[in-house]
Amino acid sequence: MSKFYYFAYGSNMLCERLYARCPSAESIGVGVVSGREVAFLKKSVDGSGKATLCESIAAKTFGVVFELDEAERDILDKVEGREYRRVDDFRVILNGAARAIFTSTYLARSETPNLQPYGWYLALLIAGAKQHGLPSDYIECLRRMPFVTDDQHERKSRCEAIRVLVEAGFEEMASGEF
């Protein structure tokens, strides 16, 4: 079966979240992208900010490279939605190697300033970063990101995020402690 590499820098870094969507996903290592930084400028249907990568000359962004079955590419496209564009030649340095690999990733089609993520969404990013041993200073940078509290406790995406955080062993983060 044909495979492809996928660079996750947002909530899909958390294995349990990605596995629920794409069961073939297998983490192959930590990826680093220079000249880009994570920002919450993609406006979600719920009005909150979701992650995208913005150009920033001095920045370095960490994420996770997964290998997936080609048959699951359409699933990722659907999950990410029309507000993201898929880039199939996204250059990533894998595990500190001297050479780059090319991956697929998703970038916001448009950017909206002054958005903030919900706390539960940010917790997914932090949990994924911790799960894969991303550098502690990078995790601390994520922890310092401003966020808003989601007052709609029954929101489907919030409940799903909390379930996945608990399943992954990050119960304390499910309650907003990160």
PDB file of N, CA, C and O in Angstrom, residues 88-164:
ATOM      1  N   ASP A  88       1.746  19.610  -0.272  1.00  0.00           N
ATOM      2  CA  ASP A  88       2.319  18.272  -0.366  1.00  0.00           C
ATOM      3  C   ASP A  88       3.838  18.244  -0.530  1.00  0.00           C
ATOM      4  O   ASP A  88       4.420  17.169  -0.617  1.00  0.00           O
ATOM      5  N   ASP A  89       4.459  19.404  -0.550  1.00  0.00           N
ATOM      6  CA  ASP A  89       5.924  19.453  -0.663  1.00  0.00           C
ATOM      7  C   ASP A  89       6.511  20.312   0.462  1.00  0.00           C
ATOM      8  O   ASP A  89       7.391  21.131   0.241  1.00  0.00           O
ATOM      9  N   PHE A  90       6.009  20.084   1.665  1.00  0.00           N
ATOM     10  CA  PHE A  90       6.403  20.882   2.826  1.00  0.00           C
ATOM     11  C   PHE A  90       7.697  20.310   3.407  1.00  0.00           C
ATOM     12  O   PHE A  90       7.738  19.157   3.845  1.00  0.00           O
ATOM     13  N   ARG A  91       8.721  21.119   3.426  1.00  0.00           N
ATOM     14  CA  ARG A  91      10.078  20.699   3.819  1.00  0.00           C
ATOM     15  C   ARG A  91      10.220  20.679   5.339  1.00  0.00           C
ATOM     16  O   ARG A  91       9.959  21.669   6.013  1.00  0.00           O
ATOM     17  N   VAL A  92      10.661  19.525   5.865  1.00  0.00           N
ATOM     18  CA  VAL A  92      10.814  19.315   7.306  1.00  0.00           C
ATOM     19  C   VAL A  92      12.147  18.602   7.556  1.00  0.00           C
ATOM     20  O   VAL A  92      12.506  17.675   6.824  1.00  0.00           O
ATOM     21  N   ILE A  93      12.846  19.031   8.589  1.00  0.00           N
ATOM     22  CA  ILE A  93      14.049  18.321   9.040  1.00  0.00           C
ATOM     23  C   ILE A  93      13.582  17.293  10.064  1.00  0.00           C
ATOM     24  O   ILE A  93      12.940  17.640  11.052  1.00  0.00           O
ATOM     25  N   LEU A  94      13.891  16.030   9.831  1.00  0.00           N
ATOM     26  CA  LEU A  94      13.427  14.947  10.697  1.00  0.00           C
ATOM     27  C   LEU A  94      14.513  14.521  11.670  1.00  0.00           C
ATOM     28  O   LEU A  94      15.642  14.220  11.258  1.00  0.00           O
ATOM     29  N   ASN A  95      14.186  14.512  12.959  1.00  0.00           N
ATOM     30  CA  ASN A  95      15.075  14.019  14.021  1.00  0.00           C
ATOM     31  C   ASN A  95      16.468  14.639  13.981  1.00  0.00           C
ATOM     32  O   ASN A  95      17.466  13.979  14.241  1.00  0.00           O
ATOM     33  N   GLY A  96      16.527  15.919  13.646  1.00  0.00           N
ATOM     34  CA  GLY A  96      17.816  16.597  13.656  1.00  0.00           C
ATOM     35  C   GLY A  96      18.757  16.174  12.544  1.00  0.00           C
ATOM     36  O   GLY A  96      19.948  16.482  12.587  1.00  0.00           O
ATOM     37  N   ALA A  97      18.265  15.464  11.547  1.00  0.00           N
ATOM     38  CA  ALA A  97      19.116  15.004  10.443  1.00  0.00           C
ATOM     39  C   ALA A  97      19.594  16.193   9.610  1.00  0.00           C
ATOM     40  O   ALA A  97      19.019  17.280   9.656  1.00  0.00           O
ATOM     41  N   ALA A  98      20.632  15.982   8.861  1.00  0.00           N
ATOM     42  CA  ALA A  98      21.181  17.042   8.016  1.00  0.00           C
ATOM     43  C   ALA A  98      20.347  17.251   6.754  1.00  0.00           C
ATOM     44  O   ALA A  98      20.467  18.278   6.104  1.00  0.00           O
ATOM     45  N   ARG A  99      19.515  16.296   6.415  1.00  0.00           N
ATOM     46  CA  ARG A  99      18.735  16.434   5.190  1.00  0.00           C
ATOM     47  C   ARG A  99      17.238  16.557   5.505  1.00  0.00           C
ATOM     48  O   ARG A  99      16.765  16.122   6.557  1.00  0.00           O
ATOM     49  N   ALA A 100      16.539  17.145   4.566  1.00  0.00           N
ATOM     50  CA  ALA A 100      15.106  17.360   4.729  1.00  0.00           C
ATOM     51  C   ALA A 100      14.316  16.231   4.084  1.00  0.00           C
ATOM     52  O   ALA A 100      14.803  15.538   3.189  1.00  0.00           O
ATOM     53  N   ILE A 101      13.094  16.062   4.574  1.00  0.00           N
ATOM     54  CA  ILE A 101      12.124  15.214   3.887  1.00  0.00           C
ATOM     55  C   ILE A 101      10.961  16.108   3.478  1.00  0.00           C
ATOM     56  O   ILE A 101      10.781  17.201   4.021  1.00  0.00           O
ATOM     57  N   PHE A 102      10.195  15.651   2.532  1.00  0.00           N
ATOM     58  CA  PHE A 102       9.035  16.415   2.101  1.00  0.00           C
ATOM     59  C   PHE A 102       7.780  15.714   2.589  1.00  0.00           C
ATOM     60  O   PHE A 102       7.639  14.494   2.456  1.00  0.00           O
ATOM     61  N   THR A 103       6.903  16.502   3.189  1.00  0.00           N
ATOM     62  CA  THR A 103       5.699  15.991   3.828  1.00  0.00           C
ATOM     63  C   THR A 103       4.474  16.710   3.282  1.00  0.00           C
ATOM     64  O   THR A 103       4.600  17.707   2.572  1.00  0.00           O
ATOM     65  N   SER A 104       3.323  16.234   3.690  1.00  0.00           N
ATOM     66  CA  SER A 104       2.083  16.974   3.503  1.00  0.00           C
ATOM     67  C   SER A 104       1.774  17.664   4.823  1.00  0.00           C
ATOM     68  O   SER A 104       2.049  17.117   5.898  1.00  0.00           O
ATOM     69  N   THR A 105       1.224  18.842   4.752  1.00  0.00           N
ATOM     70  CA  THR A 105       0.729  19.531   5.942  1.00  0.00           C
ATOM     71  C   THR A 105      -0.391  20.449   5.498  1.00  0.00           C
ATOM     72  O   THR A 105      -0.707  20.543   4.305  1.00  0.00           O
ATOM     73  N   TYR A 106      -1.006  21.124   6.447  1.00  0.00           N
ATOM     74  CA  TYR A 106      -2.147  21.986   6.156  1.00  0.00           C
ATOM     75  C   TYR A 106      -1.879  23.378   6.713  1.00  0.00           C
ATOM     76  O   TYR A 106      -1.489  23.520   7.871  1.00  0.00           O
ATOM     77  N   LEU A 107      -2.109  24.396   5.873  1.00  0.00           N
ATOM     78  CA  LEU A 107      -1.926  25.790   6.245  1.00  0.00           C
ATOM     79  C   LEU A 107      -3.237  26.532   6.005  1.00  0.00           C
ATOM     80  O   LEU A 107      -3.962  26.232   5.046  1.00  0.00           O
ATOM     81  N   ALA A 108      -3.519  27.509   6.857  1.00  0.00           N
ATOM     82  CA  ALA A 108      -4.756  28.276   6.716  1.00  0.00           C
ATOM     83  C   ALA A 108      -4.786  28.995   5.374  1.00  0.00           C
ATOM     84  O   ALA A 108      -3.784  29.547   4.927  1.00  0.00           O
ATOM     85  N   ARG A 109      -5.947  28.978   4.741  1.00  0.00           N
ATOM     86  CA  ARG A 109      -6.119  29.693   3.470  1.00  0.00           C
ATOM     87  C   ARG A 109      -6.124  31.202   3.703  1.00  0.00           C
ATOM     88  O   ARG A 109      -5.698  31.974   2.851  1.00  0.00           O
ATOM     89  N   SER A 110      -6.649  31.606   4.845  1.00  0.00           N
ATOM     90  CA  SER A 110      -6.644  33.027   5.203  1.00  0.00           C
ATOM     91  C   SER A 110      -6.363  33.134   6.695  1.00  0.00           C
ATOM     92  O   SER A 110      -6.597  32.194   7.449  1.00  0.00           O
ATOM     93  N   GLU A 111      -5.844  34.278   7.089  1.00  0.00           N
ATOM     94  CA  GLU A 111      -5.470  34.500   8.486  1.00  0.00           C
ATOM     95  C   GLU A 111      -6.307  35.635   9.057  1.00  0.00           C
ATOM     96  O   GLU A 111      -6.484  36.666   8.399  1.00  0.00           O
ATOM     97  N   THR A 112      -6.804  35.419  10.264  1.00  0.00           N
ATOM     98  CA  THR A 112      -7.608  36.416  10.956  1.00  0.00           C
ATOM     99  C   THR A 112      -6.874  36.825  12.223  1.00  0.00           C
ATOM    100  O   THR A 112      -6.627  35.974  13.089  1.00  0.00           O
ATOM    101  N   PRO A 113      -6.511  38.089  12.343  1.00  0.00           N
ATOM    102  CA  PRO A 113      -5.763  38.510  13.539  1.00  0.00           C
ATOM    103  C   PRO A 113      -6.648  38.514  14.793  1.00  0.00           C
ATOM    104  O   PRO A 113      -7.877  38.498  14.709  1.00  0.00           O
ATOM    105  N   ASN A 114      -5.993  38.523  15.936  1.00  0.00           N
ATOM    106  CA  ASN A 114      -6.627  38.682  17.252  1.00  0.00           C
ATOM    107  C   ASN A 114      -7.530  37.525  17.665  1.00  0.00           C
ATOM    108  O   ASN A 114      -8.454  37.708  18.452  1.00  0.00           O
ATOM    109  N   LEU A 115      -7.267  36.341  17.148  1.00  0.00           N
ATOM    110  CA  LEU A 115      -8.012  35.165  17.593  1.00  0.00           C
ATOM    111  C   LEU A 115      -7.236  34.472  18.703  1.00  0.00           C
ATOM    112  O   LEU A 115      -6.014  34.577  18.782  1.00  0.00           O
ATOM    113  N   GLN A 116      -7.951  33.745  19.534  1.00  0.00           N
ATOM    114  CA  GLN A 116      -7.317  32.922  20.556  1.00  0.00           C
ATOM    115  C   GLN A 116      -7.953  31.538  20.528  1.00  0.00           C
ATOM    116  O   GLN A 116      -9.146  31.401  20.245  1.00  0.00           O
ATOM    117  N   PRO A 117      -7.163  30.519  20.822  1.00  0.00           N
ATOM    118  CA  PRO A 117      -7.733  29.168  20.863  1.00  0.00           C
ATOM    119  C   PRO A 117      -8.502  28.958  22.158  1.00  0.00           C
ATOM    120  O   PRO A 117      -8.275  29.655  23.155  1.00  0.00           O
ATOM    121  N   TYR A 118      -9.388  27.985  22.146  1.00  0.00           N
ATOM    122  CA  TYR A 118      -9.986  27.537  23.403  1.00  0.00           C
ATOM    123  C   TYR A 118      -8.907  26.796  24.189  1.00  0.00           C
ATOM    124  O   TYR A 118      -7.997  26.190  23.608  1.00  0.00           O
ATOM    125  N   GLY A 119      -9.034  26.816  25.498  1.00  0.00           N
ATOM    126  CA  GLY A 119      -8.071  26.135  26.353  1.00  0.00           C
ATOM    127  C   GLY A 119      -7.949  24.658  26.038  1.00  0.00           C
ATOM    128  O   GLY A 119      -6.846  24.107  26.038  1.00  0.00           O
ATOM    129  N   TRP A 120      -9.062  23.993  25.745  1.00  0.00           N
ATOM    130  CA  TRP A 120      -9.010  22.567  25.442  1.00  0.00           C
ATOM    131  C   TRP A 120      -8.243  22.288  24.159  1.00  0.00           C
ATOM    132  O   TRP A 120      -7.574  21.269  24.046  1.00  0.00           O
ATOM    133  N   TYR A 121      -8.333  23.197  23.181  1.00  0.00           N
ATOM    134  CA  TYR A 121      -7.603  23.019  21.927  1.00  0.00           C
ATOM    135  C   TYR A 121      -6.103  23.203  22.166  1.00  0.00           C
ATOM    136  O   TYR A 121      -5.285  22.398  21.707  1.00  0.00           O
ATOM    137  N   LEU A 122      -5.739  24.230  22.893  1.00  0.00           N
ATOM    138  CA  LEU A 122      -4.334  24.452  23.224  1.00  0.00           C
ATOM    139  C   LEU A 122      -3.779  23.273  24.019  1.00  0.00           C
ATOM    140  O   LEU A 122      -2.634  22.859  23.821  1.00  0.00           O
ATOM    141  N   ALA A 123      -4.596  22.703  24.906  1.00  0.00           N
ATOM    142  CA  ALA A 123      -4.169  21.539  25.692  1.00  0.00           C
ATOM    143  C   ALA A 123      -3.818  20.356  24.778  1.00  0.00           C
ATOM    144  O   ALA A 123      -2.878  19.609  25.070  1.00  0.00           O
ATOM    145  N   LEU A 124      -4.541  20.188  23.669  1.00  0.00           N
ATOM    146  CA  LEU A 124      -4.211  19.115  22.723  1.00  0.00           C
ATOM    147  C   LEU A 124      -2.817  19.305  22.133  1.00  0.00           C
ATOM    148  O   LEU A 124      -2.049  18.343  22.005  1.00  0.00           O
ATOM    149  N   LEU A 125      -2.471  20.547  21.795  1.00  0.00           N
ATOM    150  CA  LEU A 125      -1.139  20.833  21.249  1.00  0.00           C
ATOM    151  C   LEU A 125      -0.058  20.544  22.278  1.00  0.00           C
ATOM    152  O   LEU A 125       0.948  19.893  21.979  1.00  0.00           O
ATOM    153  N   ILE A 126      -0.274  21.023  23.487  1.00  0.00           N
ATOM    154  CA  ILE A 126       0.723  20.843  24.550  1.00  0.00           C
ATOM    155  C   ILE A 126       0.892  19.359  24.872  1.00  0.00           C
ATOM    156  O   ILE A 126       2.016  18.870  25.026  1.00  0.00           O
ATOM    157  N   ALA A 127      -0.222  18.639  24.968  1.00  0.00           N
ATOM    158  CA  ALA A 127      -0.155  17.202  25.259  1.00  0.00           C
ATOM    159  C   ALA A 127       0.606  16.472  24.156  1.00  0.00           C
ATOM    160  O   ALA A 127       1.450  15.612  24.430  1.00  0.00           O
ATOM    161  N   GLY A 128       0.341  16.796  22.897  1.00  0.00           N
ATOM    162  CA  GLY A 128       1.055  16.173  21.782  1.00  0.00           C
ATOM    163  C   GLY A 128       2.538  16.488  21.825  1.00  0.00           C
ATOM    164  O   GLY A 128       3.381  15.615  21.582  1.00  0.00           O
ATOM    165  N   ALA A 129       2.878  17.720  22.159  1.00  0.00           N
ATOM    166  CA  ALA A 129       4.283  18.119  22.260  1.00  0.00           C
ATOM    167  C   ALA A 129       4.978  17.352  23.383  1.00  0.00           C
ATOM    168  O   ALA A 129       6.109  16.873  23.216  1.00  0.00           O
ATOM    169  N   LYS A 130       4.297  17.208  24.507  1.00  0.00           N
ATOM    170  CA  LYS A 130       4.872  16.458  25.629  1.00  0.00           C
ATOM    171  C   LYS A 130       5.000  14.977  25.280  1.00  0.00           C
ATOM    172  O   LYS A 130       6.019  14.343  25.583  1.00  0.00           O
ATOM    173  N   GLN A 131       3.991  14.426  24.641  1.00  0.00           N
ATOM    174  CA  GLN A 131       3.975  13.014  24.290  1.00  0.00           C
ATOM    175  C   GLN A 131       5.169  12.636  23.413  1.00  0.00           C
ATOM    176  O   GLN A 131       5.712  11.544  23.526  1.00  0.00           O
ATOM    177  N   HIS A 132       5.591  13.544  22.565  1.00  0.00           N
ATOM    178  CA  HIS A 132       6.678  13.258  21.626  1.00  0.00           C
ATOM    179  C   HIS A 132       8.020  13.832  22.061  1.00  0.00           C
ATOM    180  O   HIS A 132       8.992  13.758  21.308  1.00  0.00           O
ATOM    181  N   GLY A 133       8.072  14.374  23.269  1.00  0.00           N
ATOM    182  CA  GLY A 133       9.335  14.865  23.804  1.00  0.00           C
ATOM    183  C   GLY A 133       9.886  16.077  23.074  1.00  0.00           C
ATOM    184  O   GLY A 133      11.117  16.220  22.972  1.00  0.00           O
ATOM    185  N   LEU A 134       9.009  16.952  22.594  1.00  0.00           N
ATOM    186  CA  LEU A 134       9.493  18.178  21.980  1.00  0.00           C
ATOM    187  C   LEU A 134      10.248  18.992  23.026  1.00  0.00           C
ATOM    188  O   LEU A 134      10.025  18.814  24.234  1.00  0.00           O
ATOM    189  N   PRO A 135      11.144  19.875  22.600  1.00  0.00           N
ATOM    190  CA  PRO A 135      11.967  20.624  23.566  1.00  0.00           C
ATOM    191  C   PRO A 135      11.131  21.361  24.610  1.00  0.00           C
ATOM    192  O   PRO A 135      10.076  21.925  24.294  1.00  0.00           O
ATOM    193  N   SER A 136      11.613  21.349  25.834  1.00  0.00           N
ATOM    194  CA  SER A 136      10.863  21.951  26.943  1.00  0.00           C
ATOM    195  C   SER A 136      10.635  23.439  26.739  1.00  0.00           C
ATOM    196  O   SER A 136       9.579  23.958  27.116  1.00  0.00           O
ATOM    197  N   ASP A 137      11.577  24.153  26.123  1.00  0.00           N
ATOM    198  CA  ASP A 137      11.357  25.582  25.888  1.00  0.00           C
ATOM    199  C   ASP A 137      10.255  25.814  24.855  1.00  0.00           C
ATOM    200  O   ASP A 137       9.513  26.791  24.929  1.00  0.00           O
ATOM    201  N   TYR A 138      10.110  24.894  23.905  1.00  0.00           N
ATOM    202  CA  TYR A 138       9.030  24.995  22.934  1.00  0.00           C
ATOM    203  C   TYR A 138       7.679  24.735  23.617  1.00  0.00           C
ATOM    204  O   TYR A 138       6.706  25.459  23.392  1.00  0.00           O
ATOM    205  N   ILE A 139       7.638  23.732  24.472  1.00  0.00           N
ATOM    206  CA  ILE A 139       6.407  23.438  25.213  1.00  0.00           C
ATOM    207  C   ILE A 139       6.036  24.617  26.105  1.00  0.00           C
ATOM    208  O   ILE A 139       4.871  25.007  26.189  1.00  0.00           O
ATOM    209  N   GLU A 140       7.021  25.207  26.750  1.00  0.00           N
ATOM    210  CA  GLU A 140       6.764  26.368  27.614  1.00  0.00           C
ATOM    211  C   GLU A 140       6.215  27.535  26.793  1.00  0.00           C
ATOM    212  O   GLU A 140       5.322  28.253  27.245  1.00  0.00           O
ATOM    213  N   CYS A 141       6.723  27.706  25.586  1.00  0.00           N
ATOM    214  CA  CYS A 141       6.207  28.756  24.697  1.00  0.00           C
ATOM    215  C   CYS A 141       4.727  28.504  24.386  1.00  0.00           C
ATOM    216  O   CYS A 141       3.917  29.435  24.402  1.00  0.00           O
ATOM    217  N   LEU A 142       4.363  27.250  24.117  1.00  0.00           N
ATOM    218  CA  LEU A 142       2.954  26.915  23.887  1.00  0.00           C
ATOM    219  C   LEU A 142       2.123  27.202  25.135  1.00  0.00           C
ATOM    220  O   LEU A 142       1.016  27.741  25.034  1.00  0.00           O
ATOM    221  N   ARG A 143       2.652  26.866  26.299  1.00  0.00           N
ATOM    222  CA  ARG A 143       1.917  27.092  27.557  1.00  0.00           C
ATOM    223  C   ARG A 143       1.638  28.571  27.805  1.00  0.00           C
ATOM    224  O   ARG A 143       0.661  28.906  28.461  1.00  0.00           O
ATOM    225  N   ARG A 144       2.490  29.429  27.321  1.00  0.00           N
ATOM    226  CA  ARG A 144       2.335  30.870  27.545  1.00  0.00           C
ATOM    227  C   ARG A 144       1.372  31.527  26.549  1.00  0.00           C
ATOM    228  O   ARG A 144       1.071  32.713  26.670  1.00  0.00           O
ATOM    229  N   MET A 145       0.910  30.772  25.570  1.00  0.00           N
ATOM    230  CA  MET A 145      -0.011  31.334  24.580  1.00  0.00           C
ATOM    231  C   MET A 145      -1.328  31.712  25.265  1.00  0.00           C
ATOM    232  O   MET A 145      -1.859  30.946  26.069  1.00  0.00           O
ATOM    233  N   PRO A 146      -1.866  32.871  24.931  1.00  0.00           N
ATOM    234  CA  PRO A 146      -3.170  33.245  25.504  1.00  0.00           C
ATOM    235  C   PRO A 146      -4.277  32.359  24.927  1.00  0.00           C
ATOM    236  O   PRO A 146      -4.190  31.925  23.768  1.00  0.00           O
ATOM    237  N   PHE A 147      -5.281  32.098  25.737  1.00  0.00           N
ATOM    238  CA  PHE A 147      -6.417  31.283  25.300  1.00  0.00           C
ATOM    239  C   PHE A 147      -7.677  31.777  25.986  1.00  0.00           C
ATOM    240  O   PHE A 147      -7.620  32.576  26.919  1.00  0.00           O
ATOM    241  N   VAL A 148      -8.798  31.314  25.493  1.00  0.00           N
ATOM    242  CA  VAL A 148     -10.091  31.651  26.099  1.00  0.00           C
ATOM    243  C   VAL A 148     -10.748  30.373  26.608  1.00  0.00           C
ATOM    244  O   VAL A 148     -10.487  29.281  26.105  1.00  0.00           O
ATOM    245  N   THR A 149     -11.593  30.537  27.589  1.00  0.00           N
ATOM    246  CA  THR A 149     -12.339  29.414  28.157  1.00  0.00           C
ATOM    247  C   THR A 149     -13.586  29.186  27.313  1.00  0.00           C
ATOM    248  O   THR A 149     -14.282  30.134  26.949  1.00  0.00           O
ATOM    249  N   ASP A 150     -13.845  27.951  27.007  1.00  0.00           N
ATOM    250  CA  ASP A 150     -15.041  27.577  26.250  1.00  0.00           C
ATOM    251  C   ASP A 150     -16.173  27.366  27.243  1.00  0.00           C
ATOM    252  O   ASP A 150     -16.172  26.403  28.011  1.00  0.00           O
ATOM    253  N   ASP A 151     -17.152  28.271  27.235  1.00  0.00           N
ATOM    254  CA  ASP A 151     -18.258  28.161  28.194  1.00  0.00           C
ATOM    255  C   ASP A 151     -19.372  27.243  27.720  1.00  0.00           C
ATOM    256  O   ASP A 151     -20.336  27.011  28.441  1.00  0.00           O
ATOM    257  N   GLN A 152     -19.231  26.682  26.529  1.00  0.00           N
ATOM    258  CA  GLN A 152     -20.217  25.715  26.033  1.00  0.00           C
ATOM    259  C   GLN A 152     -19.705  24.312  26.337  1.00  0.00           C
ATOM    260  O   GLN A 152     -19.067  23.655  25.508  1.00  0.00           O
ATOM    261  N   HIS A 153     -19.989  23.855  27.540  1.00  0.00           N
ATOM    262  CA  HIS A 153     -19.447  22.587  28.035  1.00  0.00           C
ATOM    263  C   HIS A 153     -19.899  21.369  27.243  1.00  0.00           C
ATOM    264  O   HIS A 153     -19.244  20.333  27.281  1.00  0.00           O
ATOM    265  N   GLU A 154     -20.993  21.475  26.529  1.00  0.00           N
ATOM    266  CA  GLU A 154     -21.500  20.345  25.757  1.00  0.00           C
ATOM    267  C   GLU A 154     -21.061  20.390  24.294  1.00  0.00           C
ATOM    268  O   GLU A 154     -21.472  19.543  23.500  1.00  0.00           O
ATOM    269  N   ARG A 155     -20.222  21.356  23.937  1.00  0.00           N
ATOM    270  CA  ARG A 155     -19.749  21.457  22.556  1.00  0.00           C
ATOM    271  C   ARG A 155     -19.090  20.131  22.171  1.00  0.00           C
ATOM    272  O   ARG A 155     -18.232  19.612  22.874  1.00  0.00           O
ATOM    273  N   LYS A 156     -19.481  19.589  21.023  1.00  0.00           N
ATOM    274  CA  LYS A 156     -18.992  18.278  20.585  1.00  0.00           C
ATOM    275  C   LYS A 156     -17.464  18.240  20.493  1.00  0.00           C
ATOM    276  O   LYS A 156     -16.828  17.297  20.975  1.00  0.00           O
ATOM    277  N   SER A 157     -16.855  19.246  19.902  1.00  0.00           N
ATOM    278  CA  SER A 157     -15.398  19.254  19.735  1.00  0.00           C
ATOM    279  C   SER A 157     -14.681  19.359  21.083  1.00  0.00           C
ATOM    280  O   SER A 157     -13.612  18.766  21.269  1.00  0.00           O
ATOM    281  N   ARG A 158     -15.277  20.068  22.032  1.00  0.00           N
ATOM    282  CA  ARG A 158     -14.694  20.166  23.377  1.00  0.00           C
ATOM    283  C   ARG A 158     -14.754  18.811  24.074  1.00  0.00           C
ATOM    284  O   ARG A 158     -13.765  18.351  24.652  1.00  0.00           O
ATOM    285  N   CYS A 159     -15.915  18.166  24.030  1.00  0.00           N
ATOM    286  CA  CYS A 159     -16.078  16.853  24.675  1.00  0.00           C
ATOM    287  C   CYS A 159     -15.132  15.822  24.074  1.00  0.00           C
ATOM    288  O   CYS A 159     -14.526  15.025  24.790  1.00  0.00           O
ATOM    289  N   GLU A 160     -14.990  15.853  22.738  1.00  0.00           N
ATOM    290  CA  GLU A 160     -14.076  14.938  22.055  1.00  0.00           C
ATOM    291  C   GLU A 160     -12.633  15.191  22.489  1.00  0.00           C
ATOM    292  O   GLU A 160     -11.871  14.258  22.736  1.00  0.00           O
ATOM    293  N   ALA A 161     -12.243  16.459  22.595  1.00  0.00           N
ATOM    294  CA  ALA A 161     -10.871  16.801  23.011  1.00  0.00           C
ATOM    295  C   ALA A 161     -10.598  16.311  24.432  1.00  0.00           C
ATOM    296  O   ALA A 161      -9.536  15.731  24.703  1.00  0.00           O
ATOM    297  N   ILE A 162     -11.534  16.512  25.316  1.00  0.00           N
ATOM    298  CA  ILE A 162     -11.356  16.078  26.707  1.00  0.00           C
ATOM    299  C   ILE A 162     -11.256  14.555  26.777  1.00  0.00           C
ATOM    300  O   ILE A 162     -10.402  14.003  27.475  1.00  0.00           O
ATOM    301  N   ARG A 163     -12.085  13.859  26.008  1.00  0.00           N
ATOM    302  CA  ARG A 163     -12.031  12.392  25.974  1.00  0.00           C
ATOM    303  C   ARG A 163     -10.653  11.918  25.507  1.00  0.00           C
ATOM    304  O   ARG A 163     -10.052  11.021  26.099  1.00  0.00           O
ATOM    305  N   VAL A 164     -10.135  12.532  24.455  1.00  0.00           N
ATOM    306  CA  VAL A 164      -8.841  12.136  23.903  1.00  0.00           C
ATOM    307  C   VAL A 164      -7.710  12.461  24.883  1.00  0.00           C
ATOM    308  O   VAL A 164      -6.783  11.658  25.054  1.00  0.00           O
TER     309      VAL A 164
END
